[in-house]
mmCIF file of C-alpha atoms and ligand atoms in Angstrom:
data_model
loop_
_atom_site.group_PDB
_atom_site.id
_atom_site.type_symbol
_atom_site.label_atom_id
_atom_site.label_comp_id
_atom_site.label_asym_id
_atom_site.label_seq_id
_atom_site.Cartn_x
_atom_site.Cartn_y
_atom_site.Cartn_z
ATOM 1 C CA UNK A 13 -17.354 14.940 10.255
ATOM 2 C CA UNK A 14 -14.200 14.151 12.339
ATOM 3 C CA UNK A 15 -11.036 16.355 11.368
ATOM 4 C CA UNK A 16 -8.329 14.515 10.684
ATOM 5 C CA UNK A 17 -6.050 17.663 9.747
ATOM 6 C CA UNK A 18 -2.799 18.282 12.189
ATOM 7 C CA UNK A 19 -0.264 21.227 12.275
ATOM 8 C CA UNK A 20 2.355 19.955 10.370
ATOM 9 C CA UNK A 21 3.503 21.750 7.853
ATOM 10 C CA UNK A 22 2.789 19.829 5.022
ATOM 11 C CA UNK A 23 6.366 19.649 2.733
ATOM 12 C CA UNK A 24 5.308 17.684 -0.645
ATOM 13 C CA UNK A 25 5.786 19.465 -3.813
ATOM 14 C CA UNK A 26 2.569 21.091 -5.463
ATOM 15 C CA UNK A 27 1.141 18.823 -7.700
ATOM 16 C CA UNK A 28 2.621 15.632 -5.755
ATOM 17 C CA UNK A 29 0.574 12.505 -6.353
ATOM 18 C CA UNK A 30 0.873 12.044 -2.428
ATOM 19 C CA UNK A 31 -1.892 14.619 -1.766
ATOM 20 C CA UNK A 32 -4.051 12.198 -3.481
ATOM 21 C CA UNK A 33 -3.532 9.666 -1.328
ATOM 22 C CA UNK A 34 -3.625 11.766 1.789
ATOM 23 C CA UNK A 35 -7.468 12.813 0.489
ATOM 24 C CA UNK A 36 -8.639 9.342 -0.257
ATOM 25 C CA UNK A 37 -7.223 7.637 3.437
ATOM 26 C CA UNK A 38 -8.776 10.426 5.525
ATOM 27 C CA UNK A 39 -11.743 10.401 3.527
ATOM 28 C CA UNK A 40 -12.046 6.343 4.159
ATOM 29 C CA UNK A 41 -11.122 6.793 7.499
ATOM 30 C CA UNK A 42 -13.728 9.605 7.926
ATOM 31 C CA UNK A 43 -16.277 6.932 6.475
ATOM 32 C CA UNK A 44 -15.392 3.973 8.806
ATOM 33 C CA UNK A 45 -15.624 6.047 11.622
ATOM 34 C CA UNK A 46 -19.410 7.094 10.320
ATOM 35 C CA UNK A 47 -19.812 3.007 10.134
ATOM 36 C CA UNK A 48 -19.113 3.547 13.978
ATOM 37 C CA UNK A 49 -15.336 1.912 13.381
ATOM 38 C CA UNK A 50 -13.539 3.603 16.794
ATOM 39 C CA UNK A 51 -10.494 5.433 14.878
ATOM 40 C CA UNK A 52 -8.358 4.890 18.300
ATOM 41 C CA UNK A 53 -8.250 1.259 16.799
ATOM 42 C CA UNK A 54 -6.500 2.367 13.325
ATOM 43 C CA UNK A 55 -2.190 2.863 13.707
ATOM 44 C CA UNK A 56 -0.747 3.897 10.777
ATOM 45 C CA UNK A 57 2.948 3.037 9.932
ATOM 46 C CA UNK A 58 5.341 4.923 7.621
ATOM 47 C CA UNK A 59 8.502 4.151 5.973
ATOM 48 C CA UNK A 60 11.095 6.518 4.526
ATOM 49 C CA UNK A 61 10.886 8.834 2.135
ATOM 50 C CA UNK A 62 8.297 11.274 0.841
ATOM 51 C CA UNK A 63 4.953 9.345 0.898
ATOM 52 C CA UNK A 64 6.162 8.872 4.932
ATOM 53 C CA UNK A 65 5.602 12.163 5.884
ATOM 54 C CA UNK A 66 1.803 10.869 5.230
ATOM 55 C CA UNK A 67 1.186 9.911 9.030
ATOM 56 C CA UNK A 68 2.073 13.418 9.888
ATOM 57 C CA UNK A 69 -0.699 15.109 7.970
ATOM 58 C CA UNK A 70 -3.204 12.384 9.589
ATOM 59 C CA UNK A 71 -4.796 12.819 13.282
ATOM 60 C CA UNK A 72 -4.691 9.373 14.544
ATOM 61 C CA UNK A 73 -1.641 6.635 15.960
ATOM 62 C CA UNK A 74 0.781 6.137 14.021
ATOM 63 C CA UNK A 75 4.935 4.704 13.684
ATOM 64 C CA UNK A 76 7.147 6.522 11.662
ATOM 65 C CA UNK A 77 9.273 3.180 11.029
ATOM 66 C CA UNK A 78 12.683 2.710 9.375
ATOM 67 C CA UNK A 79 13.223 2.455 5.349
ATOM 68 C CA UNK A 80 12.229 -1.201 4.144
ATOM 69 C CA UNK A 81 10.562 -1.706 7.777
ATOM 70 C CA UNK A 82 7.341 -0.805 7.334
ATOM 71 C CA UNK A 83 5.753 -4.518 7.428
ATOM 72 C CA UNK A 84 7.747 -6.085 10.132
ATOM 73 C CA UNK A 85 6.684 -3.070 12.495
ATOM 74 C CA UNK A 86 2.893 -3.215 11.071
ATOM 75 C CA UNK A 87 3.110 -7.250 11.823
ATOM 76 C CA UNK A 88 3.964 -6.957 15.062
ATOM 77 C CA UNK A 89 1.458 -4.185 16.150
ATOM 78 C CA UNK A 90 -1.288 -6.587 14.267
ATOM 79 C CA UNK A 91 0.409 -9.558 16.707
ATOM 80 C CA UNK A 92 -0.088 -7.385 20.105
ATOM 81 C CA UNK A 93 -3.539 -6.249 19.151
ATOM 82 C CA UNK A 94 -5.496 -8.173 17.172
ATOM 83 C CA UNK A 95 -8.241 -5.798 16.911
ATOM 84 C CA UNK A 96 -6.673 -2.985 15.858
ATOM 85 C CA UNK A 97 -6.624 -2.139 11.951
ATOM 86 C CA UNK A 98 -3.198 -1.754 10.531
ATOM 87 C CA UNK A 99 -2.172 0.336 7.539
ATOM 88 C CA UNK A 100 1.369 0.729 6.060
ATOM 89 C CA UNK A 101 1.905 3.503 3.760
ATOM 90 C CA UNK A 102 5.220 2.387 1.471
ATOM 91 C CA UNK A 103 7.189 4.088 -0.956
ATOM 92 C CA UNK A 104 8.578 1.556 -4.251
ATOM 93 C CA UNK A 105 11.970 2.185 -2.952
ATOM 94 C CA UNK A 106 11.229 1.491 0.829
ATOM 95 C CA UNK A 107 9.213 -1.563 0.102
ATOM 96 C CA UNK A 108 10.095 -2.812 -3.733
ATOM 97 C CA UNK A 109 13.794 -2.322 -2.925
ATOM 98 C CA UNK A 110 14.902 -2.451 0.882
ATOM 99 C CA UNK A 111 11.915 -4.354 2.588
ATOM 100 C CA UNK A 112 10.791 -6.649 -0.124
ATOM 101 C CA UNK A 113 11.120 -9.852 1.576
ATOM 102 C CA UNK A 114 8.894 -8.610 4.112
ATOM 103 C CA UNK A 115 6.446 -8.121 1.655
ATOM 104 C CA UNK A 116 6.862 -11.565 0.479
ATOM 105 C CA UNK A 117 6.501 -12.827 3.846
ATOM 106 C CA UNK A 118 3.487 -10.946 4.622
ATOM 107 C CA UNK A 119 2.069 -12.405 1.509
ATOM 108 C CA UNK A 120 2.640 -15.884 2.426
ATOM 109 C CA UNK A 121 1.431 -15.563 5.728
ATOM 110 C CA UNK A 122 -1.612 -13.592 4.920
ATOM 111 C CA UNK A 123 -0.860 -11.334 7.711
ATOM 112 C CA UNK A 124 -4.216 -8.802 8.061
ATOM 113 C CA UNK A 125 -2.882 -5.614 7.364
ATOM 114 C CA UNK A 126 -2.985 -3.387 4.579
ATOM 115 C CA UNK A 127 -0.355 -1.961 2.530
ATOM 116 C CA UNK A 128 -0.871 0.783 0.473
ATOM 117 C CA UNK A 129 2.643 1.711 -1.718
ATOM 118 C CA UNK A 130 3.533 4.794 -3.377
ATOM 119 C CA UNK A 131 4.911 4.049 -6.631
ATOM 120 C CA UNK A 132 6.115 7.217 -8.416
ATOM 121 C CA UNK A 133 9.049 4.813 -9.525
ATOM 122 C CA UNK A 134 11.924 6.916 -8.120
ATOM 123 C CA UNK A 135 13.371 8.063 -4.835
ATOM 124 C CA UNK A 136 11.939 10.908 -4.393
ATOM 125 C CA UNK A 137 13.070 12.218 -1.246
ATOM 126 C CA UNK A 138 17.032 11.515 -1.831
ATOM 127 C CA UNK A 139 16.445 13.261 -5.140
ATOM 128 C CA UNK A 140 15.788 10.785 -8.434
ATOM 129 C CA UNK A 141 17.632 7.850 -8.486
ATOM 130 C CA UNK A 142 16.132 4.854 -10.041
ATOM 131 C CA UNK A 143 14.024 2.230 -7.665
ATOM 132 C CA UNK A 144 13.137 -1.568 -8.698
ATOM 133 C CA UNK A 145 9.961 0.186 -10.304
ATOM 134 C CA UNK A 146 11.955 2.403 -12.655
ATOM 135 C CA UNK A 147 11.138 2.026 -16.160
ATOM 136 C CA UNK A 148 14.490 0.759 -18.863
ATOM 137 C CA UNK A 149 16.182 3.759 -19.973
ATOM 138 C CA UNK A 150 15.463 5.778 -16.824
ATOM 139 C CA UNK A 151 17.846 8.246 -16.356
ATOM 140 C CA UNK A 152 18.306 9.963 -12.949
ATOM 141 C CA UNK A 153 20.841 10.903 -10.507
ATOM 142 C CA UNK A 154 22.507 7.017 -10.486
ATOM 143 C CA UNK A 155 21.929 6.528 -13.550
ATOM 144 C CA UNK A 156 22.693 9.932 -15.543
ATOM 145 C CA UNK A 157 23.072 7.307 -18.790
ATOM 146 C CA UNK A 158 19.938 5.431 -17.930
ATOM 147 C CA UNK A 159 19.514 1.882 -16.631
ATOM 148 C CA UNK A 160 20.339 -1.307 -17.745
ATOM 149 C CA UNK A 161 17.649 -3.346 -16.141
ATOM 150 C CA UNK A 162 14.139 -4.146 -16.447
ATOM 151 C CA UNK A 163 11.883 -3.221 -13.533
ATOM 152 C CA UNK A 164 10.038 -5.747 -11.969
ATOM 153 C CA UNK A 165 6.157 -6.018 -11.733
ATOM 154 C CA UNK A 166 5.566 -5.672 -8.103
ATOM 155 C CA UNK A 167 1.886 -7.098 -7.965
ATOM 156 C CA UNK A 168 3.343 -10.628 -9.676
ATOM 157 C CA UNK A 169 5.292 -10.820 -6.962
ATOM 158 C CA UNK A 170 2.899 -10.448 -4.827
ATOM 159 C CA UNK A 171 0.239 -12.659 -6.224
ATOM 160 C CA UNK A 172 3.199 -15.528 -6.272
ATOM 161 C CA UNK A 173 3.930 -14.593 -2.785
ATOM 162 C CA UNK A 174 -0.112 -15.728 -1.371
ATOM 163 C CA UNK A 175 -1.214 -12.341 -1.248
ATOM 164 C CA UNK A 176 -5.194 -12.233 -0.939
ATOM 165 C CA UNK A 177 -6.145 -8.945 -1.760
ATOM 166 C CA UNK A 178 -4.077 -6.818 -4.904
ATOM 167 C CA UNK A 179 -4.835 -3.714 -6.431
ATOM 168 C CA UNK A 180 -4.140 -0.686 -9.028
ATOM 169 C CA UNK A 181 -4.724 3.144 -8.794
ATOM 170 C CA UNK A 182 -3.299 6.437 -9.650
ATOM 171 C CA UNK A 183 -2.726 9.500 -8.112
ATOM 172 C CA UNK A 184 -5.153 10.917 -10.941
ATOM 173 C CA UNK A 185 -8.425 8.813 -9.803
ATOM 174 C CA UNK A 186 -9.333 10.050 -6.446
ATOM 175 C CA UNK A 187 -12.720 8.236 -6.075
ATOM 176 C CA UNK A 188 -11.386 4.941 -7.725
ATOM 177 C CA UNK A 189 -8.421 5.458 -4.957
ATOM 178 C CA UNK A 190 -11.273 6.109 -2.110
ATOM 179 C CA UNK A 191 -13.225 2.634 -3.315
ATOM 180 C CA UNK A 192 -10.355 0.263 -3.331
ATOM 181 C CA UNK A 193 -8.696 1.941 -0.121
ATOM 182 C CA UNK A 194 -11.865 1.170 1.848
ATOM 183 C CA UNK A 195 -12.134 -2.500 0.143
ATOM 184 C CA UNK A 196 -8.394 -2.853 0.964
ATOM 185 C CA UNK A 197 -8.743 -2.014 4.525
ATOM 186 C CA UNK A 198 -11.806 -4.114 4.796
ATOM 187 C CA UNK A 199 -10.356 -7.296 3.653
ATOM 188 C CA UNK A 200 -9.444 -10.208 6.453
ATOM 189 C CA UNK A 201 -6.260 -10.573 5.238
ATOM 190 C CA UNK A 202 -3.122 -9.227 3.029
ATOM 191 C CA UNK A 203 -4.042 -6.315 0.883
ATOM 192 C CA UNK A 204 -1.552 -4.143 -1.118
ATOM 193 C CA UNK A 205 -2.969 -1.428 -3.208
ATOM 194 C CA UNK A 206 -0.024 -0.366 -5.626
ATOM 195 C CA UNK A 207 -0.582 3.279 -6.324
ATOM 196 C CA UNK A 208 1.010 4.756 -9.342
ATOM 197 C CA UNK A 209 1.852 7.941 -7.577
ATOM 198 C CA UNK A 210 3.306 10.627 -9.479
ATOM 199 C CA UNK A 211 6.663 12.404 -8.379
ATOM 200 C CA UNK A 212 5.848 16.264 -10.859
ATOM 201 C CA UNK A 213 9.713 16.634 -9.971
ATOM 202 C CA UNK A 214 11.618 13.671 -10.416
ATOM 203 C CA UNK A 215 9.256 11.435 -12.800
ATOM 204 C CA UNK A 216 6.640 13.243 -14.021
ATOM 205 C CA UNK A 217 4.243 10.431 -15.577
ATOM 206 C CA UNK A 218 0.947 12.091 -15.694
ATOM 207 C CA UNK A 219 0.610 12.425 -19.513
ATOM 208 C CA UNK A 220 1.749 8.796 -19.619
ATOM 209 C CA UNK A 221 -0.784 7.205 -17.427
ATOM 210 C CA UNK A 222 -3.722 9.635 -18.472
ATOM 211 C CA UNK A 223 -3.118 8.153 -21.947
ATOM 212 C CA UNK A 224 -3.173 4.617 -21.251
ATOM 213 C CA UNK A 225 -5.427 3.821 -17.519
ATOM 214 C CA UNK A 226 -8.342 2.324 -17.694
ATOM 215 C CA UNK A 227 -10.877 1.213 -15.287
ATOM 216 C CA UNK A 228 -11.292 -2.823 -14.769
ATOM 217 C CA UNK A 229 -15.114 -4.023 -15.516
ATOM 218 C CA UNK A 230 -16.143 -7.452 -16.160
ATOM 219 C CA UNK A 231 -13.296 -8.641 -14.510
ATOM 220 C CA UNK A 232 -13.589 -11.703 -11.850
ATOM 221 C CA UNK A 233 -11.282 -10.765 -9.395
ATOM 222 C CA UNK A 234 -11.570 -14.179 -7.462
ATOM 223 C CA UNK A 235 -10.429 -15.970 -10.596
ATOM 224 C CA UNK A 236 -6.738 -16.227 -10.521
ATOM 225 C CA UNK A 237 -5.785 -16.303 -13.734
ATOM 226 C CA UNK A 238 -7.973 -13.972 -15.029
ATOM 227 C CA UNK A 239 -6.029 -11.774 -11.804
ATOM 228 C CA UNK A 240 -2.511 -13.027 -13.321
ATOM 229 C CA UNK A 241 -3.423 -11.933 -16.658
ATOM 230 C CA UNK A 242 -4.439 -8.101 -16.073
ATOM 231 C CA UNK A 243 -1.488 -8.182 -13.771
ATOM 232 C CA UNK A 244 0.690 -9.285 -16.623
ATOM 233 C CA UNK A 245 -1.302 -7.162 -19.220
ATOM 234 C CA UNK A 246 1.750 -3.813 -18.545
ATOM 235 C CA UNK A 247 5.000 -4.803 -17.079
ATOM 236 C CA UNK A 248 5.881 -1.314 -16.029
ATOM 237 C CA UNK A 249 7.722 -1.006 -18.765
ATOM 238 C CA UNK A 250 5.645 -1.754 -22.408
ATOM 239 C CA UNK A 251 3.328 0.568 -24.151
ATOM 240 C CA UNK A 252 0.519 -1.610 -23.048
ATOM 241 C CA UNK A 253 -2.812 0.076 -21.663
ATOM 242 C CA UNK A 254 -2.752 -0.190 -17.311
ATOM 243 C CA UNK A 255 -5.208 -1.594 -15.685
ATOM 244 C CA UNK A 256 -6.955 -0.125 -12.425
ATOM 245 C CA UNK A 257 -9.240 -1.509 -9.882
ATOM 246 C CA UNK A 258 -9.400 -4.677 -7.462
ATOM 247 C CA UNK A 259 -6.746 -7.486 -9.782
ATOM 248 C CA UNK A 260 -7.330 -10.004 -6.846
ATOM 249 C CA UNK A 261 -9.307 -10.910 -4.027
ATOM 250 C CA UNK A 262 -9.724 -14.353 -1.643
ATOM 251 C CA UNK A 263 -10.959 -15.334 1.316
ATOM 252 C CA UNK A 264 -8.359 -17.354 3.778
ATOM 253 C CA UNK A 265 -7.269 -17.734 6.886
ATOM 254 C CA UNK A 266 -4.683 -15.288 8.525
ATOM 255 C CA UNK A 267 -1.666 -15.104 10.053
ATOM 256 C CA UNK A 268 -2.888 -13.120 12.778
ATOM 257 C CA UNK A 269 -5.958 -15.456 13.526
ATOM 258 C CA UNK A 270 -3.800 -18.350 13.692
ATOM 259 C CA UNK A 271 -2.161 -17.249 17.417
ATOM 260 C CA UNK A 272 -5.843 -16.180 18.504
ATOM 261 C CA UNK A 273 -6.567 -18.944 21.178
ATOM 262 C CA UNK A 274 -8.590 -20.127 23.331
ATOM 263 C CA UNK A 275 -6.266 -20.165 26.079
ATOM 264 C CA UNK A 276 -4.776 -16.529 25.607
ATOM 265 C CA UNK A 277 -7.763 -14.866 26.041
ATOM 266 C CA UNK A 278 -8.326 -16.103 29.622
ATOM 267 C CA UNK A 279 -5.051 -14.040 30.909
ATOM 268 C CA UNK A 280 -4.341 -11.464 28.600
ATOM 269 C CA UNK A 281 -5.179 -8.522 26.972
ATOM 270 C CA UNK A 282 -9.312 -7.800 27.260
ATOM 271 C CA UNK A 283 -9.402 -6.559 23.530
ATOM 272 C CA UNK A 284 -8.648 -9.780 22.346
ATOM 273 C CA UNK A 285 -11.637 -10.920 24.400
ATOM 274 C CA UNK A 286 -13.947 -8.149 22.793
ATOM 275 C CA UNK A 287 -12.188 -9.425 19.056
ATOM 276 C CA UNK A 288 -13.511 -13.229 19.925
ATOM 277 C CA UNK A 289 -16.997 -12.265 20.903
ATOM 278 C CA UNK A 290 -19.221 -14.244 19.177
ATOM 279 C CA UNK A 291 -16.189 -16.398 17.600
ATOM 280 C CA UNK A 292 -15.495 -18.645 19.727
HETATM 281 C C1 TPP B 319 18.574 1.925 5.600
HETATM 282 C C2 TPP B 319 18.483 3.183 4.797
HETATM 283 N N1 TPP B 319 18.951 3.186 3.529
HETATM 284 C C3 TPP B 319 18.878 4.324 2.796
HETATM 285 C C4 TPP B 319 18.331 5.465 3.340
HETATM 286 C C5 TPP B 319 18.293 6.715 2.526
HETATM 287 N N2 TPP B 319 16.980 6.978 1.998
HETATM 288 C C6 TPP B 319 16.079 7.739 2.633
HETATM 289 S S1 TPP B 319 14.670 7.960 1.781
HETATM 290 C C7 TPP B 319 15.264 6.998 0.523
HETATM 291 C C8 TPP B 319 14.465 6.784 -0.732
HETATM 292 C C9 TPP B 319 13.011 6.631 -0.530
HETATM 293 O O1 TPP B 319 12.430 6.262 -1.750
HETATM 294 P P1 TPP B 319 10.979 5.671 -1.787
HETATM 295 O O2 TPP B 319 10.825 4.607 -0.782
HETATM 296 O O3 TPP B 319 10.659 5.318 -3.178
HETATM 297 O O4 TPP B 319 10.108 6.892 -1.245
HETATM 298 P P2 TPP B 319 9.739 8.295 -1.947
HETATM 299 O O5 TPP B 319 10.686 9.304 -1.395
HETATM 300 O O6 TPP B 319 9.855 8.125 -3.408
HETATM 301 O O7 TPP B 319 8.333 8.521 -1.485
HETATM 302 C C10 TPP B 319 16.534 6.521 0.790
HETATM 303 C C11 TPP B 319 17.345 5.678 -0.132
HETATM 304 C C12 TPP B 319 17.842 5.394 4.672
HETATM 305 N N3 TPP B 319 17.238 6.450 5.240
HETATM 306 N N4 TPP B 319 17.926 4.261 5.367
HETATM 307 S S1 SF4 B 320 10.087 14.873 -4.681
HETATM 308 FE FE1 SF4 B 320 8.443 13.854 -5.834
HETATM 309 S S2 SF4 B 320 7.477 12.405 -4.394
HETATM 310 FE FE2 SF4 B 320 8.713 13.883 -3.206
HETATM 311 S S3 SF4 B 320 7.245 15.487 -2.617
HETATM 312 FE FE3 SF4 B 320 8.257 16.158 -4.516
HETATM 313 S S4 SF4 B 320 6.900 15.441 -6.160
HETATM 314 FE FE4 SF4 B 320 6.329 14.316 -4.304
HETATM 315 MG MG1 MG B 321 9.511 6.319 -4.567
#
């Protein structure tokens, strides 16, 4: 099995819901690189924040971007080379807050790249104050009284926005986490996978999720409103139980595809000739 491990010292908290994450991508990537998947053609990008440091506990490329700028820099590597699998790792602030719009975009254009967000539902790196994910009430270093606002239901957003592929996990579900990372990267197209991450110091949400997750079945993830409605079913913010799995999934065109043509392959870059084999 490859080793993915590096000599960074790893900073997270014990018993931060990024360490999840970190085992389910490098077990995925371990797996596509069984399939015979060449891991020289995965970059990972980061944003800011905790759940950045990510791409510097993982062996392969990666672009330790600017907060809210993890999709514009993971568009434009998926642009230059086509065949080259993309994956943004996003914190709620970094991508929720600063970069939303480029989520949107990315959504609309069904850009093929994966976004996987960390959603403990506070900044955890500049120490607890309240992101677009936070829950009413939440009280934290902005908001020592608690916050006026409702959070917003990120995955709504994102099914408005065209995205094709949308799912749920938690920091407490490894092997759920492993499945829909690997159908996530898989997809032709937009994916997000919205990870309810916990922050143990600044949020600590375990006991609330562990009481109330449970594990989609039955559920026709190519029928859209049947997608809107377990999207809908908690707002982030109710008592409701929380769905987890694949909400979403559809097959279209991308972004990407779109600027493959003939007449770029005859003078530029030969991996775009290897992507077309057999395509054109
Ligand atoms: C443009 C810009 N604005 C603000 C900051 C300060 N800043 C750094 S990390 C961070 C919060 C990150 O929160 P989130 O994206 O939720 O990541 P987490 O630390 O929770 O993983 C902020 C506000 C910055 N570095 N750059
Ligand atoms: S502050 Fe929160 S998100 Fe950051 S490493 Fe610690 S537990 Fe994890
Ligand atoms: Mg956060």
């Amino acid at each position: 099995m490859i080793n993915l491990a590096t000599t960074a010292e790893n900073t997270w908290c014990a018993g931060c819901g990024n360490f999840a994450i970190l085992g389910a991508i490098k077990s995925v990537l371990q797996s596509l690189a069984e399939d015979g998947f060449p891991l020289e053609n995965v970059v990972l990008v980061s944003g800011i924040g905790c759940h950045a440091k990510i791409v510097d506990y993982i062996n392969v490329n990666s672009f330790y971007s600017l907060h809210g700028r993890v999709v514009p820099v993971a568009e434009a590597i998926k642009l230059s080379k086509s065949n080259v699998k993309v994956i943004g790792f996003s914190g709620d602030g970094d991508s929720y807050g600063e970069g939303m719009e480029h989520l949107i975009f990315a959504a609309k254009r069904n850009i093929d790249i994966t976004m996987i967000i960390h959603n403990n539902r506070v900044y955890g790196l500049t120490t607890g104050q309240y992101t677009p994910t936070s829950p009413l009430g939440f009280k934290g270093r902005s908001t020592p009284f608690g916050t006026k606002e409702m959070p917003i239901n990120p995955l709504e957003v994102m099914l408005a926005s065209g995205a094709t592929f949308l799912a749920r996990g938690t920091s407490h579900g490894l092997e759920l986490l492993k499945n829909i990372f690997k159908e996530a990267i898989l997809h032709k197209g937009f994916s997000l996978v919205d990870v309810l991450q916990v922050c143990v110091t600044f949020d600590n949400l375990y006991e609330y999720y562990d009481k109330r997750v449970y594990e989609l079945k039955d559920h026709n993830p190519s029928d859209e409103a049947a997608a809107a409605g377990k999207i809908r079913e908690w707002n982030y913010n109710n008592d409701a139980k929380i769905p987890l799995g694949v909400m979403y999934k559809r097959e279209a065109e991308t972004f990407d595809g779109r600027f493959v043509t003939k007449a770029k392959i005859t003078d530029r870059d030969p991996n775009i000739r290897e992507y077309l084999k057999g395509q054109i």
